[in-house]
Structures are given as structure tokens and as C-alpha cells.
GROMACS .gro file of C-alpha atoms in nm:
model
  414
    1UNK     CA    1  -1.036  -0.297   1.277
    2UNK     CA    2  -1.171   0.015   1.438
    3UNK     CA    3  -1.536  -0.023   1.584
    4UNK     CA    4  -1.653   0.348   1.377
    5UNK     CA    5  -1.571   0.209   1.040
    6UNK     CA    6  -1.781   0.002   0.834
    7UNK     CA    7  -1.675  -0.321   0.759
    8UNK     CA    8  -1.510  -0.400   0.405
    9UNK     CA    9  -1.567  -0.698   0.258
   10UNK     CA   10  -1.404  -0.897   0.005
   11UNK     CA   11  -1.655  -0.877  -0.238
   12UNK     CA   12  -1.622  -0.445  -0.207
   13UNK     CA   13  -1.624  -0.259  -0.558
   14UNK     CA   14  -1.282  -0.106  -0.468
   15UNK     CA   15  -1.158  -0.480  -0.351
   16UNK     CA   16  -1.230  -0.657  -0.685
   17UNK     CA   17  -1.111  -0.316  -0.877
   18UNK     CA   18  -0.776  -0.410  -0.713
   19UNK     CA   19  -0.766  -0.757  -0.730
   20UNK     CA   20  -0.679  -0.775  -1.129
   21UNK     CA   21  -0.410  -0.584  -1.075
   22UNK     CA   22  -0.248  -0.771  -0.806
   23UNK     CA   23  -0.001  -0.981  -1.035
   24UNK     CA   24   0.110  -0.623  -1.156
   25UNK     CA   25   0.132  -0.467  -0.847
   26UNK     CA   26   0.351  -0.764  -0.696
   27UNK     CA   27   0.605  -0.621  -0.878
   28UNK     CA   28   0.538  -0.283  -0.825
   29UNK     CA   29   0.549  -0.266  -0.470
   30UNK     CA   30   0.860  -0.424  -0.457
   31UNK     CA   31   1.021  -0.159  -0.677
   32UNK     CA   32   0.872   0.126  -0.485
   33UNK     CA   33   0.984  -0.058  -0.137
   34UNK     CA   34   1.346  -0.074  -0.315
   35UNK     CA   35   1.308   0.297  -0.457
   36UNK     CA   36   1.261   0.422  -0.095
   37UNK     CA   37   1.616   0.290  -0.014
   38UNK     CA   38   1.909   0.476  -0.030
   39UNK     CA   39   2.168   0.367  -0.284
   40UNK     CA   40   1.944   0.072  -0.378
   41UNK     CA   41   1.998   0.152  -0.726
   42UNK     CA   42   2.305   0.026  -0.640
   43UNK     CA   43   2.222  -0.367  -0.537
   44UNK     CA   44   2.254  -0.646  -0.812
   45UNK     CA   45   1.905  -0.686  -1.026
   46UNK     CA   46   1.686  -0.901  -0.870
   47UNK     CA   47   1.880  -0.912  -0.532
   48UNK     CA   48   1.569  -0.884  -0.287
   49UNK     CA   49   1.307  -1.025  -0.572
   50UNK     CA   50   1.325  -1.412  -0.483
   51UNK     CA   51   1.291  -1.348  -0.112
   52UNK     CA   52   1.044  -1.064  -0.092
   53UNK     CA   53   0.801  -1.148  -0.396
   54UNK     CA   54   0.695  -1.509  -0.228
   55UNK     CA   55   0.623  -1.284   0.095
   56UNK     CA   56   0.404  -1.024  -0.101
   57UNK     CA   57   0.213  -1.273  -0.290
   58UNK     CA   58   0.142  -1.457   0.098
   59UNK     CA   59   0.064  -1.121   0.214
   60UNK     CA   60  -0.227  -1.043  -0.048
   61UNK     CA   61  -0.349  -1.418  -0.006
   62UNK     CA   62  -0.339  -1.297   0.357
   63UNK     CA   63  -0.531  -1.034   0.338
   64UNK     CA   64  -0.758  -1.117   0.158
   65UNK     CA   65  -0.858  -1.443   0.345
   66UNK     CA   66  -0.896  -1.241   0.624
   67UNK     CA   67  -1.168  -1.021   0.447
   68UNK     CA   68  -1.351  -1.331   0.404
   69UNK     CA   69  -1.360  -1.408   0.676
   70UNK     CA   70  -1.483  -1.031   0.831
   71UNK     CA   71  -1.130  -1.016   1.075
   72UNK     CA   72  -0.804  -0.820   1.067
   73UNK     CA   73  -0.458  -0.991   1.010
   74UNK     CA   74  -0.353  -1.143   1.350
   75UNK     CA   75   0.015  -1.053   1.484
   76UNK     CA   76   0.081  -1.428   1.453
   77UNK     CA   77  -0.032  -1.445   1.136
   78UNK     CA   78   0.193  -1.135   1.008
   79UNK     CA   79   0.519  -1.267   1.185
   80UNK     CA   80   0.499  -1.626   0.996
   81UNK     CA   81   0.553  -1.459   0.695
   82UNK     CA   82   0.770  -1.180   0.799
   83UNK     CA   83   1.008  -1.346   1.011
   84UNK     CA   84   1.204  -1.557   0.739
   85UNK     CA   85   1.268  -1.289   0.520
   86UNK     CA   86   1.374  -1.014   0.797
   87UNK     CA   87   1.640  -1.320   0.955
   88UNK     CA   88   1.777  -1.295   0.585
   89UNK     CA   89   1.819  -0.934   0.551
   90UNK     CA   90   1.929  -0.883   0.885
   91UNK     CA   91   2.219  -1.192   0.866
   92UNK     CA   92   2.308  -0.928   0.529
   93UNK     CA   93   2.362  -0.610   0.761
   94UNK     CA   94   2.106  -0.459   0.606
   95UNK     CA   95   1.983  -0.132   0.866
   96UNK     CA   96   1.675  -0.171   1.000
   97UNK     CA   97   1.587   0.171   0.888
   98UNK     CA   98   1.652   0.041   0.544
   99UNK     CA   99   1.350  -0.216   0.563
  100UNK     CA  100   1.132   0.039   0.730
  101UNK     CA  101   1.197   0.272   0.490
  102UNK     CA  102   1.150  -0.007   0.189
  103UNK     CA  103   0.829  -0.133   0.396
  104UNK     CA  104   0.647   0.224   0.395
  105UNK     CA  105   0.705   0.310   0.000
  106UNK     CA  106   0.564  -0.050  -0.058
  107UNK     CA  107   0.238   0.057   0.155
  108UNK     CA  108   0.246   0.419  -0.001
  109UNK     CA  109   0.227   0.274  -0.373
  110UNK     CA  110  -0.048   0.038  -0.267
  111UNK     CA  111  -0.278   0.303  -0.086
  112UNK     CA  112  -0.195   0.540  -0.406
  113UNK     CA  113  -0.319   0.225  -0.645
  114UNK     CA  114  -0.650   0.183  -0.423
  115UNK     CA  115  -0.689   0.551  -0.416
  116UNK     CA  116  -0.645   0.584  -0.786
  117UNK     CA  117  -0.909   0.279  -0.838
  118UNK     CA  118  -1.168   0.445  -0.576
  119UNK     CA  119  -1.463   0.627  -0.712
  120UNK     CA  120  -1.648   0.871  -0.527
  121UNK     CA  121  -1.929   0.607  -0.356
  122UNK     CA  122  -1.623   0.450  -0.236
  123UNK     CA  123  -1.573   0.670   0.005
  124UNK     CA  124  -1.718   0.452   0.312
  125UNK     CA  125  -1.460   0.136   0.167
  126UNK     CA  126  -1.152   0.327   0.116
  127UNK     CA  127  -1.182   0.442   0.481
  128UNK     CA  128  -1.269   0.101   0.582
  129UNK     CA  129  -0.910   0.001   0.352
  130UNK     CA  130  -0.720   0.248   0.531
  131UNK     CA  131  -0.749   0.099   0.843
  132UNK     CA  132  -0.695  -0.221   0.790
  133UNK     CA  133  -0.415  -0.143   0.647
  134UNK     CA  134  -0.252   0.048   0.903
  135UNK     CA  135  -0.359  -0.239   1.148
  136UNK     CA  136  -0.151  -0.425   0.899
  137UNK     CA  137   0.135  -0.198   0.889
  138UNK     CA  138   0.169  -0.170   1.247
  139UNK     CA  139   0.158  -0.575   1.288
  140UNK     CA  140   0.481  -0.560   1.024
  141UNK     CA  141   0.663  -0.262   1.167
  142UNK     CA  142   0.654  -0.508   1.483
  143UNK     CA  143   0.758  -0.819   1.358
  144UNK     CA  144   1.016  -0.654   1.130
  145UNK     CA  145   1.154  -0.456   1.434
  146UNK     CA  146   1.170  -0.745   1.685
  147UNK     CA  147   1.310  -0.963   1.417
  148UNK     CA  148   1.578  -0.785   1.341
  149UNK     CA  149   1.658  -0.643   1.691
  150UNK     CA  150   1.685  -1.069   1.748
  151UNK     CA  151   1.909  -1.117   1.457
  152UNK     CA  152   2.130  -0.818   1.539
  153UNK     CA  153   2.171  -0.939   1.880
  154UNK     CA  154   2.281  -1.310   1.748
  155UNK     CA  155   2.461  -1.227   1.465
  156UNK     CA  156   2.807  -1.192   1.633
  157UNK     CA  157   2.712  -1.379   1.885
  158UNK     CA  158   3.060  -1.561   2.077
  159UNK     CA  159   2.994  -1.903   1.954
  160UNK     CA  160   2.986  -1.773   1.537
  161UNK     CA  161   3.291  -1.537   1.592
  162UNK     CA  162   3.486  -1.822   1.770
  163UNK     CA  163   3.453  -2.022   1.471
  164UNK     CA  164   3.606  -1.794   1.240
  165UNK     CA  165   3.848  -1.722   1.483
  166UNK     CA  166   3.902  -2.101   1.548
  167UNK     CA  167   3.926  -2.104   1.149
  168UNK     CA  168   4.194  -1.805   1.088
  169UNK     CA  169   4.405  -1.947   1.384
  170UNK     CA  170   4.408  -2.309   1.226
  171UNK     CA  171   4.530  -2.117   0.867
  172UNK     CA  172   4.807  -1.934   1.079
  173UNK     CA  173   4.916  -2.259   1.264
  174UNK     CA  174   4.864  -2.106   1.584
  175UNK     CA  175   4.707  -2.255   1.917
  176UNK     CA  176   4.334  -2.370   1.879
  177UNK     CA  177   4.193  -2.543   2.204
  178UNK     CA  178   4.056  -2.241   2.381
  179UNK     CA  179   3.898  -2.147   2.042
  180UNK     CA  180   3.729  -2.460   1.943
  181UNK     CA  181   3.569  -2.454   2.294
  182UNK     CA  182   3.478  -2.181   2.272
  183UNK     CA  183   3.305  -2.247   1.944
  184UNK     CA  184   3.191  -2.605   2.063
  185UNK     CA  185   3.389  -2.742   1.790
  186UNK     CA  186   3.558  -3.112   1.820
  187UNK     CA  187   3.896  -3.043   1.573
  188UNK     CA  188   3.907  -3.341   1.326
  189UNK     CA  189   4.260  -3.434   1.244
  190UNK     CA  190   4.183  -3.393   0.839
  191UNK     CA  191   4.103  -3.078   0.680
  192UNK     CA  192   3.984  -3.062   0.326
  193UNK     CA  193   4.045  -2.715   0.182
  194UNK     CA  194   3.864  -2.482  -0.072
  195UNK     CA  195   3.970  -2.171  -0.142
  196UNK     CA  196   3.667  -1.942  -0.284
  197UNK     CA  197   3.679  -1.667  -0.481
  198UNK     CA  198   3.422  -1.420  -0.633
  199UNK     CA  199   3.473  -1.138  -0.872
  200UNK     CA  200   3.448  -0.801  -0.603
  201UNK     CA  201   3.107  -0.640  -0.597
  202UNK     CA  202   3.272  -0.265  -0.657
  203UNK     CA  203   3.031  -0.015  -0.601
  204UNK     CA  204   3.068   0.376  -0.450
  205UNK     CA  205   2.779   0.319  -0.201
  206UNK     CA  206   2.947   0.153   0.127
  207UNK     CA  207   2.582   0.012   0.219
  208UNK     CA  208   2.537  -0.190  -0.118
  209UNK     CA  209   2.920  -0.356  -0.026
  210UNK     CA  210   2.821  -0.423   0.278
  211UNK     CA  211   2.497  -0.581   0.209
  212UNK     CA  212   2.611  -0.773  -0.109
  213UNK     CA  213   2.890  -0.939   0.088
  214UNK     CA  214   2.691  -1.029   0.378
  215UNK     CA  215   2.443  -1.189   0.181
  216UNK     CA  216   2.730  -1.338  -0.043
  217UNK     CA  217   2.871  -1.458   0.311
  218UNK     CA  218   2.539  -1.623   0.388
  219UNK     CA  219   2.507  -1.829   0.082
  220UNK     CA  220   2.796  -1.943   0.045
  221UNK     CA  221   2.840  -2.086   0.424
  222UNK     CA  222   2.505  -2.231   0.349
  223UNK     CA  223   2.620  -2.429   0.071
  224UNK     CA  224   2.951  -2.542   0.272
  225UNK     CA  225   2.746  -2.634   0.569
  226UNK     CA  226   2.541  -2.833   0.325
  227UNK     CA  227   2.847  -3.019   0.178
  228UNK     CA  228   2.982  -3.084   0.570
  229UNK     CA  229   2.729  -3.173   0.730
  230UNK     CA  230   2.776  -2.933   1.016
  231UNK     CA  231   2.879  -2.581   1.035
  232UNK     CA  232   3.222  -2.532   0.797
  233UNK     CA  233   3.480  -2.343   0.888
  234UNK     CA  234   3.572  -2.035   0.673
  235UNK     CA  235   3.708  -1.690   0.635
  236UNK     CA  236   3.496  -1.613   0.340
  237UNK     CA  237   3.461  -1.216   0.366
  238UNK     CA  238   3.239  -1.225   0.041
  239UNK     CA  239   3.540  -1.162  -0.227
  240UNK     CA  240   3.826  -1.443  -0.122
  241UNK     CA  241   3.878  -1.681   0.151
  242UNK     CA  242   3.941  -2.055   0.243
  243UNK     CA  243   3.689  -2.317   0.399
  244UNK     CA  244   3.775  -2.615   0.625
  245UNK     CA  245   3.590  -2.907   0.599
  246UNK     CA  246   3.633  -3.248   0.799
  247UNK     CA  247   3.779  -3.468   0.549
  248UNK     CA  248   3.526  -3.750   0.435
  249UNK     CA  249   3.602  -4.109   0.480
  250UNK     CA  250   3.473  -4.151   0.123
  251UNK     CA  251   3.839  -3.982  -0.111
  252UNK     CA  252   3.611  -3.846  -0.377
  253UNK     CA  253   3.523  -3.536  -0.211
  254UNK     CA  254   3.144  -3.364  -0.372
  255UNK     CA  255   3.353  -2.996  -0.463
  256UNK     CA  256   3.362  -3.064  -0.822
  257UNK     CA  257   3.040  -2.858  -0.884
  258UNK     CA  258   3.063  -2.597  -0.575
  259UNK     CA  259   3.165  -2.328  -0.790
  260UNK     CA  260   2.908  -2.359  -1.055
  261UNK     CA  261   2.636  -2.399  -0.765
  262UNK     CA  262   2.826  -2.076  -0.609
  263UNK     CA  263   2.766  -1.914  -0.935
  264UNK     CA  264   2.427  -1.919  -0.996
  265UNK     CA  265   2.321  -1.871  -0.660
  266UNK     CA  266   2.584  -1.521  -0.624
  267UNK     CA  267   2.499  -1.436  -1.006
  268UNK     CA  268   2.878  -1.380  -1.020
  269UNK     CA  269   3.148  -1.580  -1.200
  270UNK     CA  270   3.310  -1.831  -0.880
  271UNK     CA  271   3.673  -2.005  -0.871
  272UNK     CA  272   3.714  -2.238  -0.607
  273UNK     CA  273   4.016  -2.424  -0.581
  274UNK     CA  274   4.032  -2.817  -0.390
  275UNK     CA  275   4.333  -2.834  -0.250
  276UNK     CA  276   4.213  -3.185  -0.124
  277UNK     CA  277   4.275  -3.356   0.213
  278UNK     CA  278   4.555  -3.224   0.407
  279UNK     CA  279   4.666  -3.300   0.819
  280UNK     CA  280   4.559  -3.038   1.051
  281UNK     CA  281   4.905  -2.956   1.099
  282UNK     CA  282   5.004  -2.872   0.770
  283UNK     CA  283   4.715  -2.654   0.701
  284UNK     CA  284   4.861  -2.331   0.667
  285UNK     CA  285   5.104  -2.453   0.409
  286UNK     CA  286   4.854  -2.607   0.208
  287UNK     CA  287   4.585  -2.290   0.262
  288UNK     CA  288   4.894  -2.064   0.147
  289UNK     CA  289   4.893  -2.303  -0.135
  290UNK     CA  290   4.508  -2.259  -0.249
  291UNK     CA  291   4.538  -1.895  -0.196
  292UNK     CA  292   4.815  -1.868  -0.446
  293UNK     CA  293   4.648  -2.089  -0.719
  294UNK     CA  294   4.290  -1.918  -0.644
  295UNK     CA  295   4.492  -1.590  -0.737
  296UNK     CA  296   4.679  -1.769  -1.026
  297UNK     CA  297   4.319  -1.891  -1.173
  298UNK     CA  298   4.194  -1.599  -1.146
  299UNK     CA  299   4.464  -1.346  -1.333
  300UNK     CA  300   4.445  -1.631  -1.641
  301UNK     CA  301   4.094  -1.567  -1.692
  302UNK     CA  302   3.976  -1.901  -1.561
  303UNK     CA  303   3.607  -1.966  -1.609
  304UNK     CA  304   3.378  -2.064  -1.316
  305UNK     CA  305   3.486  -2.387  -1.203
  306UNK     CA  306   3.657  -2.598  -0.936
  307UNK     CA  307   3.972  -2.635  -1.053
  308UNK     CA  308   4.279  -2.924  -0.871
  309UNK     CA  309   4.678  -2.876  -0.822
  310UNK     CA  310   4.703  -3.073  -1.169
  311UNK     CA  311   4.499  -2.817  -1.342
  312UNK     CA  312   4.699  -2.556  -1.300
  313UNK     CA  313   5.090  -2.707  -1.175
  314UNK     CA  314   5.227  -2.575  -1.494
  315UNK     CA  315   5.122  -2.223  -1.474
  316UNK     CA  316   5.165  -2.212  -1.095
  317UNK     CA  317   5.550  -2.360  -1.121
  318UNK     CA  318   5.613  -2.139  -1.418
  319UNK     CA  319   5.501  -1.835  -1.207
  320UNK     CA  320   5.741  -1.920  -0.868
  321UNK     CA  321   5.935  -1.623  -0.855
  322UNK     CA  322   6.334  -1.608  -0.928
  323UNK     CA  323   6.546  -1.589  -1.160
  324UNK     CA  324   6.394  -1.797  -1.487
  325UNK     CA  325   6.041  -1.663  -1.407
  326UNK     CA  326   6.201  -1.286  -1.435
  327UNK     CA  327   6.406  -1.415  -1.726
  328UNK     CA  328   6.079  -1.569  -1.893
  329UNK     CA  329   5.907  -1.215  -1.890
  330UNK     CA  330   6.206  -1.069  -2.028
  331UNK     CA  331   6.195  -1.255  -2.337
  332UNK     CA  332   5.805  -1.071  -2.458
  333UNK     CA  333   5.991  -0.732  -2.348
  334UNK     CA  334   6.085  -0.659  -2.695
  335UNK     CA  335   5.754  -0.673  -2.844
  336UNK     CA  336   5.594  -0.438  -2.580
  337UNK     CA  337   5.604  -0.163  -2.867
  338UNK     CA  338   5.392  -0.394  -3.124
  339UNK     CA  339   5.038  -0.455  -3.008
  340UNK     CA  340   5.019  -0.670  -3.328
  341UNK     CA  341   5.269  -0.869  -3.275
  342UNK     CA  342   5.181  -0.982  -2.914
  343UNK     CA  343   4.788  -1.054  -3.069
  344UNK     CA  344   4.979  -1.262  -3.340
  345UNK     CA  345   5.199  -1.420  -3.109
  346UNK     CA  346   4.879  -1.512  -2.919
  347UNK     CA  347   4.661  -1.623  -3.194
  348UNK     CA  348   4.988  -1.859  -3.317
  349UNK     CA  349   5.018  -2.005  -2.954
  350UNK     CA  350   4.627  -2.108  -2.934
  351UNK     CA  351   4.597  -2.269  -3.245
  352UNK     CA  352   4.951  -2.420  -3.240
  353UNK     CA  353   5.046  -2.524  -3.627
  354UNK     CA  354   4.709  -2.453  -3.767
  355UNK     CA  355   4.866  -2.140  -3.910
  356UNK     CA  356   4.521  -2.038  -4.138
  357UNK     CA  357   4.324  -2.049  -3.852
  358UNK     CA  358   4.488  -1.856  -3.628
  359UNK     CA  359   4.569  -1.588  -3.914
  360UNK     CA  360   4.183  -1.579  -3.957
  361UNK     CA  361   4.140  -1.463  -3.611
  362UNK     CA  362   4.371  -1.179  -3.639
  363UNK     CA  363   4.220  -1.130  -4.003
  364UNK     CA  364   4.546  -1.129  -4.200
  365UNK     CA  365   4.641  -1.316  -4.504
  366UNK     CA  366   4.875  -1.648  -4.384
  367UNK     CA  367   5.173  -1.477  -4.552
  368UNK     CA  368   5.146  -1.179  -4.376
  369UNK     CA  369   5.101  -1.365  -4.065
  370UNK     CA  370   5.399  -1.572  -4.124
  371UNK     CA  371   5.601  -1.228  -4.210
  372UNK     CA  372   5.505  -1.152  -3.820
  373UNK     CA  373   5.591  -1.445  -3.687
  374UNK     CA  374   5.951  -1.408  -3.847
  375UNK     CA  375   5.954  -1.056  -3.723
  376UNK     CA  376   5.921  -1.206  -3.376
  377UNK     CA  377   6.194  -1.431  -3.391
  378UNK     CA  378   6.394  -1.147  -3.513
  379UNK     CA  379   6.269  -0.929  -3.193
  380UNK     CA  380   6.324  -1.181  -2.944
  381UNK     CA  381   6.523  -1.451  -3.074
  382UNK     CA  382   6.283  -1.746  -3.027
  383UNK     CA  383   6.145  -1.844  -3.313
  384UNK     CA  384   5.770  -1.930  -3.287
  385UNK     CA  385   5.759  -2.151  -3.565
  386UNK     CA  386   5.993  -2.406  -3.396
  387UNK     CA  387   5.801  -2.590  -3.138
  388UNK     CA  388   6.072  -2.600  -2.883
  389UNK     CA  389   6.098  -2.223  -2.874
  390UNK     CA  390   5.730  -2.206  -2.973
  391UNK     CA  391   5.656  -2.377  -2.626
  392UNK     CA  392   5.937  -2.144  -2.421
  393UNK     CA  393   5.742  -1.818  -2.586
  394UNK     CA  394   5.405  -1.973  -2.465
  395UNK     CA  395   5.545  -1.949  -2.178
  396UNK     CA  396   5.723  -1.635  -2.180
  397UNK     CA  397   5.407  -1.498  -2.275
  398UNK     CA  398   5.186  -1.633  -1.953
  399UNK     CA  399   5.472  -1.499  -1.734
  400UNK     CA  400   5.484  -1.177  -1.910
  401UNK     CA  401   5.113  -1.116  -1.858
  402UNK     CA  402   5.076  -1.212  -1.485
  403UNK     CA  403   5.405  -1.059  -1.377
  404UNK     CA  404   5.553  -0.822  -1.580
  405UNK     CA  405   5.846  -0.643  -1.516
  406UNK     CA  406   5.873  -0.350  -1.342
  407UNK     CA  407   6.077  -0.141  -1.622
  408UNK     CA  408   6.136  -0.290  -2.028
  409UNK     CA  409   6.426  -0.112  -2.189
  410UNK     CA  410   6.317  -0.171  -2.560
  411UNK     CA  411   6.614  -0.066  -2.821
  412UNK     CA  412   6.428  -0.112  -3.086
  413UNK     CA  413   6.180   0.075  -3.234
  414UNK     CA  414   6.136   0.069  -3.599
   0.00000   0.00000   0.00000
């Protein structure tokens, strides 16, 4: 604090005029922080709030201890509590002009709030403010500089990008060794492997993709390091990839509630598929594998979950391409030009014979929705009342939906 102003105290009229307000202005300076940033408006709600709120309330406590205790903020003091969150925003690629830009409307709102709270005899406090809290500001703009500048230099560093090297060469069967020195990485000879996947962030702004999936990239290699033990191999990019994990010695592998964990920590809906234990050699088969089912779970409107092989062998063997599958989709072709018809041959296949039901949910009378299943079976020549053919339309109908073909020819059309 500068020797030629007088010394504020914590007990200053303008001090306790701002000190009711601080559960407000938590808040508040957070918003204008984010409101400085370019194309902020585009970041998930809440996407900086459980990181930077904690920090601000420390901060005030901060402060205000100090002016207790008649002192500034000491550098040391300011980098404790800046230095976790800038690692974090850093590890997301977010610019460090961003934060310095967020960090200055944060300061601007407060000095506006203590400016707007000062009354005239004030005068001698408010200058007082003012420079500790540019003493302040400068001790951030420091840490937050340094920090980052430490992160950025890290970040990439040879031993992080050899792993997901180390973990794209093991999916592509190709050599390893040099690699998994490189990453100081003993290979185990059992792999179990997850294949992630998170509905895409799509926004305009290139810097709100970026950040989201860096900080999507972050959590979820925190959670798989978690589950290993170590540091997991993966080629998560924040949308789709697959994770390695040394096999257990215990079968029951802990995945079965990943994805819901996933989810609420991403605020996105997660699919992750086990594809269980599989030989280091045969992992790019079986990664291949995951990949395909991950997509599969995905296009059928899967809910989060972690989902197995025998969830899903059905759909997945249905949807192997050739001949039958193309045949399959061939079969709904006909009823491309009735809407209707496909919702009641939809509604009939969900509730199976409960034939009120699933006329309720298309809100028609049971007759008339027994006039439309006929009117199918005339279309296509399966009739959806018989199971057999009732179960080959079900099918049809999946097919149809994830792979339809490229051109119908549809002769009829009354």
C-alpha cells in the first residue's frame, strides 16, 4: 500500500457499505469477468461458475483479513488461490488474453460497486480502496500470467503427446516400443476398452469449441485415470474416442457407471461402450468393434449409459452391411409416402399386441388403427399383426432408420 494514502481499515464506512453485498456481488463479478470475453455467451451455463466462485469468495475472505490486519495481500498469498484455477483454464486452451480480459471486467464492476456505495466524506477511503486494489490486481495479473505461461509450456509437453501417440499406434496395430519409452509407459499385455462418446458441443465461435473440448478432455481423463490407477490411455478429442486401460485382475471391471459420472460432470448426455478385456494384440479389432457399437448406440437414441456387446448384438448384427441388411430397408420403402403409417407401424412395434395402447399413443380409435395396420401389410407384404412378420418389420424398421437407402422407387401413391 502506497506510503501517501491513508490507511483503510476494515471497519471503513465504505468497507461495511460493501460487505452486505458481497454474496450478490460474487455472482456479479463473475458475470462481468465472463461478459468481457469474447464469444463467452457462447460457453455452456455455469461452465467457469464451480471453479471461479470458490476463488472469489477466498479472495474477499482475503482481503478482507488482510484489512484487519492493516497489510496488503502478499504475492504468496494471491498465487495459492490463483494458481489452481489458472492450471484448469489453461489445460482448456483458454488464451491468456481471455482471463486477463475476464480478470479486469471483474475488477471494473467491483470498483464501479464501491464507487456507487461511496459518499462524498469517503473520499480519503475510496482512494485508500483504489490502491489496494491495484496492488491486488497487479499480484493476479502475475500469478495468472506465470501460471499459464507454465501450463502452456507443459501442456504438450513430449511425455503427454507420446501417450496418445503410444495410444493411437496400439488402436492401429502398429509398432509401440519407441513410443511407450518415450511416454515411460510399461505396455501391459491386457487392454480393457471403452469407447466414449459425447453429444458435439456445436457452436459458430471456434474459441468456445476449443475450450469446451479441452475442458471436456480434462475431465474425462481425470475420471479414467481415477478408474486405472495411473494415467489411461486415450484418444478422447472431446466428441468420440477409445480409452485403454490395464485390465484388472479382479473380471468385474468398475465401467458400469462411467457414463452417468461422465454425464453429470460434462452436463451432456455420455455413451460409453465396454468392450471388456481384450490381448494387446487384438486391440484394433476389438477398438474397431467399440467404435462401431458407440456409433450404433448412438443413432438408436440410446440414453446415457454404459452399454456391453450383449446389449446391443442384435441391432449391431442386423446392421452388418450386405445383402439382407439392404434387403431389410427395402421392405419400409413403400411406406416412405405415409408419415402415419410409419408412426403406426412404430407405436404397434413398442407395445407389441397391446393394440389399445399403442392406438392411444397415436390417438386413433383401435379400428382405425387396425385399418392401418392392414394397409401396411397391403404396402409391404408383411403383415404386422403376425408376429413372425411383426418381428422381420421391427426389424426392417431399425435398418430402415439407421441406413436407409440411397434412392426408394415407391409405385404407389394413393
Amino acid at each position: 500500500m502506497s506510503a501517501a494514502q491513508p490507511r483503510l481499515s476494515v471497519d471503513a464506512p465504505i468497507i461495511n457499505r460493501l460487505v452486505p453485498r458481497l454474496t450478490d456481488l460474487m455472482s456479479e463479478l463473475l458475470d462481468a469477468g465472463i461478459a468481457a470475453i469474447p464469444e463467452a455467451e457462447g460457453l455452456p451455463a455455469g461452465h467457469f461458475t464451480d471453479e471461479v466462485i470458490p476463488a472469489i469468495v477466498a479472495g474477499a475472505a482475503l482481503f478482507l483479513e488482510a484489512l484487519d490486519e492493516g497489510r496488503a495481500c502478499t504475492p504468496e498469498e494471491v498465487a495459492e488461490l490463483m494458481i489452481p484455477v489458472v492450471q484448469r483454464h489453461a489445460e482448456d486452451r483458454i488464451p491468456l488474453r481471455v482471463l486477463i480480459l475476464a480478470l479486469f471486467g471483474s475488477v471494473r464492476r467491483l470498483w464501479a460497486e464501491a464507487g456507487a456505495l461511496a459518499e462524498p466524506d469517503d473520499l480519503p477511503d475510496l482512494l485508500a480502496f483504489s490502491d489496494l486494489l491495484l496492488d491486488l490486481l497487479t499480484n493476479v495479473t502475475v500469478s495468472i500470467t506465470e501460471t499459464h505461461s507454465d501450463v502452456e509450456q507443459s501442456i504438450y509437453g513430449s511425455e503427454r503427446e507420446a501417450r496418445r501417440l503410444l495410444c493411437a499406434a496400439l488402436l492401429r496395430g502398429a509398432e509401440t516400443a519407441e513410443l511407450a519409452a518415450r511416454a515411460d509407459i510399461t505396455l501391459a499385455d491386457r487392454y480393457d476398452i471403452l469407447a466414449i462418446q459425447v453429444v458435439p458441443f456445436n457452436q459458430a465461435g471456434p474459441m468456445v469449441d476449443a475450450v469446451v473440448a479441452r475442458r471436456r478432455i480434462r475431465l474425462v481423463q481425470q475420471a479414467l485415470d481415477a478408474l486405472a490407477g495411473t494415467t489411461a490411455l486415450n484418444t478422447f478429442d472431446g466428441t468420440t474416442g477409445i480409452a485403454l486401460l490395464p485390465s484388472a485382475a479382479d473380471p468385474v471391471a468398475p465401467y458400469a457407471e462411467l457414463a452417468a459420472a461422465l454425464a453429470t460432470r460434462l452436463g451432456d448426455a455420455v455413451v460409453v461402450i465396454d468392450a471388456g478385456s481384450v490381448p494387446r494384440s487384438e486391440l484394433a479389432a476389438a477398438a474397431s468393434e467399440a467404435a462401431e457399437l458407440n456409433d450404433l448406440a448412438r443413432a438408436l437414441g440410446l440414453p446415457t449409459g454404459t452399454y456391453v456387446l450383449d446389449d446391443l448384438m442384435l441391432e449391431y448384427q442386423l446392421t452388418r452391411p450386405g445383402r439382407s441388411r439392404d434387403r431389410l430397408a427395402q421392405c419400409i420403402v413403400p411406406l416412405e409416402p405415409y408419415p402415419h403409417l410409419l408412426e403406426a407401424l412404430d407405436a404397434h412395434i413398442r407395445h407389441g399386441s397391446d393394440r389399445k395402447a399403442a392406438a392411444a399413443e397415436v390417438h386413433l380409435h383401435p379400428n382405425s388403427f387396425s385399418y392401418r395396420l392392414r394397409r401396411i401389410a397391403e404396402l409391404t407384404g408383411f403383415d404386422p399383426a403376425d408376429p413372425g412378420e411383426s418381428r422381420l418389420l421391427s426389424a426392417a424398421l431399425m435398418v430402415y432408420r439407421l441406413h436407409p437407402p440411397a434412392a426408394s422407387a415407391n409405385t404407389d401413391s394413393s
